[in-house]
Amino acid sequence: MAGYRRQLYRDDAVVLRVQKLGESDRIITLLTRRHGRLRAVARGVRRTTSKFGARLEPFGHVDLQLAGDPKGEHGSSLHTVSQVEGIDLYGKRFLGDYPRYTAASAIAETAERLTPVEREPSLRLFQLTLGALRALADGEHATTLVLDAYLLRGMALAGWAPALTACAVCGTPGRHRAFSVPAGGAVCPDCRPPGAAHPAPATIDLMSALTVGDWRVADAAENGVRRECSGLVAAHLQWHLERALRSLPLVDRGGLPAAPGARRSSGDAGTVAPAGAVLPPDRASQDVSREKTE
């Protein structure tokens, strides 16, 4: 619109991703408290003389002044960062810790995938993402537990929470042993589709504990249970996203005895697929079950 003057407004945000632009600029992907996910240009932040370049690194919680239309009705879809103050730069606290860094990358990518529409407020997802990054920075719980808790709660916000206390198909309450990713979670014997997984009862308990935030139960879970839980959570998330998360296969699961969250790939019984790999429909749940019996 001719003569439109960009307005200034403030918001606090989590930095999800940064991309190079030109010789000295960056495009910053932000998840803001009041305006949802948006992208903004930070000019000159790659120069050594930049006053706020270090504050716009991934996983930081920052307070920003942005130039642009917060509703996206006028002007460019890219806003401009005119001022930034660091609230808590979580990334600096685990920059040299590969497991926590890769888990934070998976959290940031998931947050971006769960907000497909720019400028659509999502306060609960913002708070969940901020809390997960804070938990990684504090290091009070195992990295994989924090990541899986975030993925489960993020799916719950999106309406994709796996059924754990009732059959996903018919709604029969109870603790069902079978788990089918395409069906939506635990299934009773009457509704169990062919090839459904049969995870250990402790795995379902761990998924329930992570969903509601019962860290006493979660922290006490054994490595094998955590690995099986991670495989089911990753398969369930990527089934609903209908695409793979690039960062999820890179997550370091802490040197567990077998490839953490791994699943056998089709066609080769000796090949292990990483936790973030996408398998054909119900192959993910089948392979988690088969690993348990091998």
CSV table of C-alpha atoms in Angstrom, one decimal:
chain,number,residue,atom,x,y,z
A,1,MET,CA,0.0,0.0,0.0
A,2,ALA,CA,1.5,3.4,-1.1
A,3,GLY,CA,2.4,5.6,1.8
A,4,TYR,CA,2.1,2.8,4.4
A,5,ARG,CA,4.4,3.4,7.3
A,6,ARG,CA,5.5,0.3,9.3
A,7,GLN,CA,4.5,0.4,12.9
A,8,LEU,CA,6.7,-0.6,15.8
A,9,TYR,CA,5.6,-3.1,18.4
A,10,ARG,CA,7.1,-5.2,21.1
A,11,ASP,CA,6.9,-8.9,22.1
A,12,ASP,CA,9.0,-11.5,23.7
A,13,ALA,CA,9.9,-14.6,21.7
A,14,VAL,CA,11.9,-17.8,21.4
A,15,VAL,CA,14.4,-17.9,18.6
A,16,LEU,CA,13.7,-21.1,16.6
A,17,ARG,CA,15.9,-20.7,13.6
A,18,VAL,CA,18.3,-18.4,11.8
A,19,GLN,CA,19.2,-18.2,8.1
A,20,LYS,CA,21.8,-16.1,6.3
A,21,LEU,CA,20.6,-13.3,4.1
A,22,GLY,CA,23.0,-11.4,1.9
A,23,GLU,CA,26.5,-10.6,3.3
A,24,SER,CA,25.7,-9.5,6.8
A,25,ASP,CA,22.0,-10.0,7.6
A,26,ARG,CA,19.9,-12.9,8.9
A,27,ILE,CA,16.3,-14.0,8.7
A,28,ILE,CA,15.2,-15.0,12.2
A,29,THR,CA,12.3,-17.4,12.8
A,30,LEU,CA,10.6,-16.5,16.0
A,31,LEU,CA,7.8,-18.0,18.2
A,32,THR,CA,6.3,-15.0,19.9
A,33,ARG,CA,4.1,-14.9,23.0
A,34,ARG,CA,1.3,-12.8,21.5
A,35,HIS,CA,1.7,-12.9,17.7
A,36,GLY,CA,2.6,-16.6,17.0
A,37,ARG,CA,5.3,-17.6,14.7
A,38,LEU,CA,6.8,-14.9,12.4
A,39,ARG,CA,10.0,-14.2,10.5
A,40,ALA,CA,12.0,-11.0,10.8
A,41,VAL,CA,15.1,-9.6,9.2
A,42,ALA,CA,18.0,-8.7,11.5
A,43,ARG,CA,20.2,-6.3,9.6
A,44,GLY,CA,24.0,-6.4,10.1
A,45,VAL,CA,23.9,-9.0,12.8
A,46,ARG,CA,26.7,-11.0,11.2
A,47,ARG,CA,29.1,-8.1,11.4
A,48,THR,CA,31.6,-8.2,14.3
A,49,THR,CA,30.4,-4.7,15.3
A,50,SER,CA,26.8,-5.8,15.7
A,51,LYS,CA,25.3,-4.7,19.0
A,52,PHE,CA,22.7,-7.5,19.3
A,53,GLY,CA,23.9,-10.3,16.9
A,54,ALA,CA,24.8,-12.6,19.8
A,55,ARG,CA,21.3,-12.2,21.3
A,56,LEU,CA,19.6,-13.6,18.2
A,57,GLU,CA,21.0,-17.1,18.3
A,58,PRO,CA,18.8,-20.2,18.4
A,59,PHE,CA,17.0,-21.3,21.6
A,60,GLY,CA,17.2,-17.8,23.2
A,61,HIS,CA,14.4,-16.1,25.0
A,62,VAL,CA,14.5,-12.5,23.9
A,63,ASP,CA,12.5,-9.3,24.2
A,64,LEU,CA,12.1,-7.6,20.8
A,65,GLN,CA,11.0,-4.4,19.1
A,66,LEU,CA,9.8,-5.2,15.6
A,67,ALA,CA,8.9,-3.0,12.7
A,68,GLY,CA,6.0,-4.2,10.6
A,69,ASP,CA,2.3,-5.0,10.7
A,70,PRO,CA,1.6,-7.5,13.5
A,71,LYS,CA,-1.6,-8.6,11.7
A,72,GLY,CA,0.1,-9.1,8.3
A,73,GLU,CA,-2.5,-7.1,6.5
A,74,HIS,CA,-0.1,-4.5,5.0
A,75,GLY,CA,3.5,-4.5,3.8
A,76,SER,CA,6.0,-7.3,3.6
A,77,SER,CA,5.6,-10.6,5.4
A,78,LEU,CA,9.1,-10.1,6.8
A,79,HIS,CA,9.3,-7.9,9.8
A,80,THR,CA,12.5,-6.0,10.8
A,81,VAL,CA,14.2,-6.3,14.2
A,82,SER,CA,15.0,-2.9,15.4
A,83,GLN,CA,15.9,-3.7,19.0
A,84,VAL,CA,16.5,-6.8,21.1
A,85,GLU,CA,17.2,-7.6,24.7
A,86,GLY,CA,18.2,-11.0,26.0
A,87,ILE,CA,16.0,-12.4,28.7
A,88,ASP,CA,17.7,-15.8,29.0
A,89,LEU,CA,19.9,-17.2,26.2
A,90,TYR,CA,19.5,-20.9,26.9
A,91,GLY,CA,21.5,-21.9,23.9
A,92,LYS,CA,24.7,-20.6,25.5
A,93,ARG,CA,24.2,-22.9,28.5
A,94,PHE,CA,24.4,-26.1,26.4
A,95,LEU,CA,26.3,-25.0,23.3
A,96,GLY,CA,29.0,-27.6,23.9
A,97,ASP,CA,26.6,-30.4,25.0
A,98,TYR,CA,25.7,-32.4,21.9
A,99,PRO,CA,22.8,-34.3,23.4
A,100,ARG,CA,21.1,-31.2,24.7
A,101,TYR,CA,21.8,-29.2,21.6
A,102,THR,CA,20.3,-31.8,19.3
A,103,ALA,CA,17.3,-32.2,21.5
A,104,ALA,CA,16.8,-28.4,21.5
A,105,SER,CA,17.0,-28.5,17.7
A,106,ALA,CA,14.3,-31.1,17.6
A,107,ILE,CA,12.1,-29.0,19.9
A,108,ALA,CA,12.6,-25.9,17.8
A,109,GLU,CA,11.8,-27.7,14.5
A,110,THR,CA,8.7,-29.3,16.1
A,111,ALA,CA,7.5,-25.9,17.3
A,112,GLU,CA,7.8,-24.5,13.8
A,113,ARG,CA,6.0,-27.5,12.3
A,114,LEU,CA,3.1,-27.1,14.8
A,115,THR,CA,2.6,-23.5,13.8
A,116,PRO,CA,2.0,-23.8,10.0
A,117,VAL,CA,0.2,-20.4,9.9
A,118,GLU,CA,2.3,-17.3,10.6
A,119,ARG,CA,1.0,-14.7,13.1
A,120,GLU,CA,-1.5,-17.1,14.5
A,121,PRO,CA,-1.2,-16.7,18.3
A,122,SER,CA,-0.4,-19.9,20.2
A,123,LEU,CA,0.3,-19.0,23.8
A,124,ARG,CA,0.3,-22.5,25.2
A,125,LEU,CA,2.8,-23.8,22.6
A,126,PHE,CA,5.0,-20.7,23.3
A,127,GLN,CA,4.9,-21.5,27.0
A,128,LEU,CA,5.5,-25.2,26.4
A,129,THR,CA,8.5,-24.5,24.1
A,130,LEU,CA,10.0,-22.0,26.6
A,131,GLY,CA,9.6,-24.5,29.4
A,132,ALA,CA,11.2,-27.3,27.5
A,133,LEU,CA,14.3,-25.2,26.6
A,134,ARG,CA,14.6,-24.0,30.2
A,135,ALA,CA,14.4,-27.6,31.4
A,136,LEU,CA,17.2,-28.6,29.0
A,137,ALA,CA,19.3,-25.7,30.2
A,138,ASP,CA,18.8,-26.6,33.8
A,139,GLY,CA,19.6,-30.2,33.3
A,140,GLU,CA,17.4,-31.5,36.1
A,141,HIS,CA,16.0,-34.4,33.9
A,142,ALA,CA,17.4,-36.7,31.2
A,143,THR,CA,17.5,-35.0,27.8
A,144,THR,CA,15.4,-37.7,26.1
A,145,LEU,CA,12.7,-37.4,28.7
A,146,VAL,CA,12.5,-33.7,28.3
A,147,LEU,CA,12.2,-34.1,24.5
A,148,ASP,CA,9.6,-36.8,24.6
A,149,ALA,CA,7.6,-34.9,27.2
A,150,TYR,CA,7.6,-31.9,24.8
A,151,LEU,CA,6.6,-33.9,21.8
A,152,LEU,CA,3.7,-35.6,23.7
A,153,ARG,CA,2.4,-32.3,25.1
A,154,GLY,CA,2.9,-30.6,21.7
A,155,MET,CA,0.8,-33.3,20.0
A,156,ALA,CA,-1.9,-32.9,22.7
A,157,LEU,CA,-2.1,-29.2,21.9
A,158,ALA,CA,-2.4,-30.0,18.2
A,159,GLY,CA,-5.1,-32.6,18.9
A,160,TRP,CA,-3.0,-35.6,18.1
A,161,ALA,CA,-2.4,-36.9,21.6
A,162,PRO,CA,-2.0,-40.7,21.6
A,163,ALA,CA,-4.8,-42.6,23.5
A,164,LEU,CA,-3.2,-44.2,26.5
A,165,THR,CA,-6.0,-44.9,29.0
A,166,ALA,CA,-8.7,-46.0,26.6
A,167,CYS,CA,-9.0,-47.7,23.2
A,168,ALA,CA,-8.2,-45.2,20.5
A,169,VAL,CA,-10.9,-46.8,18.2
A,170,CYS,CA,-13.9,-47.7,20.4
A,171,GLY,CA,-13.1,-45.7,23.6
A,172,THR,CA,-13.2,-48.7,25.9
A,173,PRO,CA,-11.4,-47.6,29.1
A,174,GLY,CA,-8.6,-49.7,30.5
A,175,ARG,CA,-4.9,-50.5,30.2
A,176,HIS,CA,-4.6,-52.0,26.7
A,177,ARG,CA,-1.4,-53.8,25.6
A,178,ALA,CA,-1.5,-53.1,21.9
A,179,PHE,CA,-0.4,-49.8,20.4
A,180,SER,CA,-1.1,-48.7,16.8
A,181,VAL,CA,0.3,-45.5,15.4
A,182,PRO,CA,-2.3,-45.2,12.6
A,183,ALA,CA,-5.1,-46.0,14.9
A,184,GLY,CA,-4.1,-43.3,17.3
A,185,GLY,CA,-2.6,-45.1,20.3
A,186,ALA,CA,-3.5,-48.0,22.6
A,187,VAL,CA,-6.1,-50.3,21.2
A,188,CYS,CA,-8.2,-53.0,22.8
A,189,PRO,CA,-8.1,-56.7,21.6
A,190,ASP,CA,-11.3,-56.3,19.5
A,191,CYS,CA,-9.9,-53.2,17.7
A,192,ARG,CA,-6.3,-54.2,17.4
A,193,PRO,CA,-5.2,-53.9,13.7
A,194,PRO,CA,-2.8,-56.4,12.2
A,195,GLY,CA,0.9,-55.6,13.0
A,196,ALA,CA,0.1,-53.4,16.1
A,197,ALA,CA,3.0,-53.1,18.6
A,198,HIS,CA,2.9,-54.6,22.1
A,199,PRO,CA,5.1,-52.3,24.2
A,200,ALA,CA,5.8,-53.1,27.8
A,201,PRO,CA,3.3,-51.8,30.3
A,202,ALA,CA,6.0,-49.6,31.8
A,203,THR,CA,6.4,-47.9,28.4
A,204,ILE,CA,2.7,-46.8,28.4
A,205,ASP,CA,3.1,-45.7,32.0
A,206,LEU,CA,6.1,-43.6,31.0
A,207,MET,CA,4.2,-42.0,28.1
A,208,SER,CA,1.4,-41.2,30.5
A,209,ALA,CA,3.8,-39.7,33.1
A,210,LEU,CA,5.5,-37.5,30.5
A,211,THR,CA,2.2,-36.3,29.3
A,212,VAL,CA,1.0,-35.1,32.7
A,213,GLY,CA,4.4,-34.1,34.1
A,214,ASP,CA,4.9,-36.9,36.7
A,215,TRP,CA,8.7,-36.7,36.8
A,216,ARG,CA,9.0,-39.1,39.7
A,217,VAL,CA,7.8,-41.9,37.5
A,218,ALA,CA,9.6,-40.6,34.4
A,219,ASP,CA,13.0,-40.3,36.1
A,220,ALA,CA,12.8,-43.8,37.5
A,221,ALA,CA,12.2,-45.4,34.0
A,222,GLU,CA,14.8,-47.8,32.8
A,223,ASN,CA,16.8,-47.3,29.6
A,224,GLY,CA,15.0,-49.9,27.6
A,225,VAL,CA,11.6,-48.4,28.5
A,226,ARG,CA,12.8,-44.9,27.6
A,227,ARG,CA,14.1,-46.2,24.3
A,228,GLU,CA,10.8,-47.9,23.4
A,229,CYS,CA,8.9,-44.8,24.5
A,230,SER,CA,11.0,-42.6,22.2
A,231,GLY,CA,10.4,-44.9,19.2
A,232,LEU,CA,6.6,-44.8,19.7
A,233,VAL,CA,6.5,-41.0,20.3
A,234,ALA,CA,8.7,-40.3,17.2
A,235,ALA,CA,6.6,-42.5,15.0
A,236,HIS,CA,3.3,-41.1,16.3
A,237,LEU,CA,4.5,-37.5,15.8
A,238,GLN,CA,5.8,-38.0,12.3
A,239,TRP,CA,2.7,-40.0,11.2
A,240,HIS,CA,0.5,-37.0,12.0
A,241,LEU,CA,3.0,-34.4,10.6
A,242,GLU,CA,3.1,-36.6,7.4
A,243,ARG,CA,6.8,-35.8,7.0
A,244,ALA,CA,10.0,-36.4,8.8
A,245,LEU,CA,11.7,-34.1,11.3
A,246,ARG,CA,15.2,-33.5,10.0
A,247,SER,CA,16.7,-33.0,13.4
A,248,LEU,CA,15.1,-36.0,15.2
A,249,PRO,CA,17.5,-38.7,13.8
A,250,LEU,CA,20.5,-36.6,15.1
A,251,VAL,CA,19.3,-36.6,18.7
A,252,ASP,CA,22.0,-38.2,20.9
A,253,ARG,CA,20.2,-40.7,23.2
A,254,GLY,CA,23.1,-40.9,25.7
A,255,GLY,CA,24.9,-44.0,24.7
A,256,LEU,CA,22.2,-46.6,25.6
A,257,PRO,CA,23.0,-50.2,24.9
A,258,ALA,CA,21.2,-50.3,21.5
A,259,ALA,CA,20.5,-47.5,19.1
A,260,PRO,CA,18.1,-45.4,21.2
A,261,GLY,CA,14.5,-45.4,19.8
A,262,ALA,CA,15.9,-47.4,17.0
A,263,ARG,CA,13.7,-49.7,14.9
A,264,ARG,CA,14.6,-52.4,12.4
A,265,SER,CA,14.3,-51.3,8.8
A,266,SER,CA,12.3,-53.3,6.3
A,267,GLY,CA,14.3,-55.7,4.1
A,268,ASP,CA,17.3,-56.2,6.4
A,269,ALA,CA,16.9,-57.7,9.9
A,270,GLY,CA,20.4,-56.5,10.8
A,271,THR,CA,19.9,-52.9,9.9
A,272,VAL,CA,18.8,-50.4,12.5
A,273,ALA,CA,16.8,-47.2,11.6
A,274,PRO,CA,17.3,-44.1,13.8
A,275,ALA,CA,14.6,-42.9,16.1
A,276,GLY,CA,13.6,-40.1,13.7
A,277,ALA,CA,13.3,-42.3,10.6
A,278,VAL,CA,10.0,-42.4,8.9
A,279,LEU,CA,8.6,-45.9,8.2
A,280,PRO,CA,5.7,-47.0,6.2
A,281,PRO,CA,2.2,-47.1,7.8
A,282,ASP,CA,2.3,-49.2,11.0
A,283,ARG,CA,5.9,-50.4,10.3
A,284,ALA,CA,7.0,-48.0,13.1
A,285,SER,CA,4.8,-49.7,15.7
A,286,GLN,CA,5.6,-53.2,14.3
A,287,ASP,CA,9.3,-52.7,14.6
A,288,VAL,CA,9.1,-51.4,18.2
A,289,SER,CA,7.3,-54.6,19.1
A,290,ARG,CA,9.7,-56.8,17.3
A,291,GLU,CA,12.7,-55.2,18.9
A,292,LYS,CA,11.3,-56.2,22.3
A,293,THR,CA,11.0,-59.8,21.4
A,294,GLU,CA,14.4,-60.2,19.8
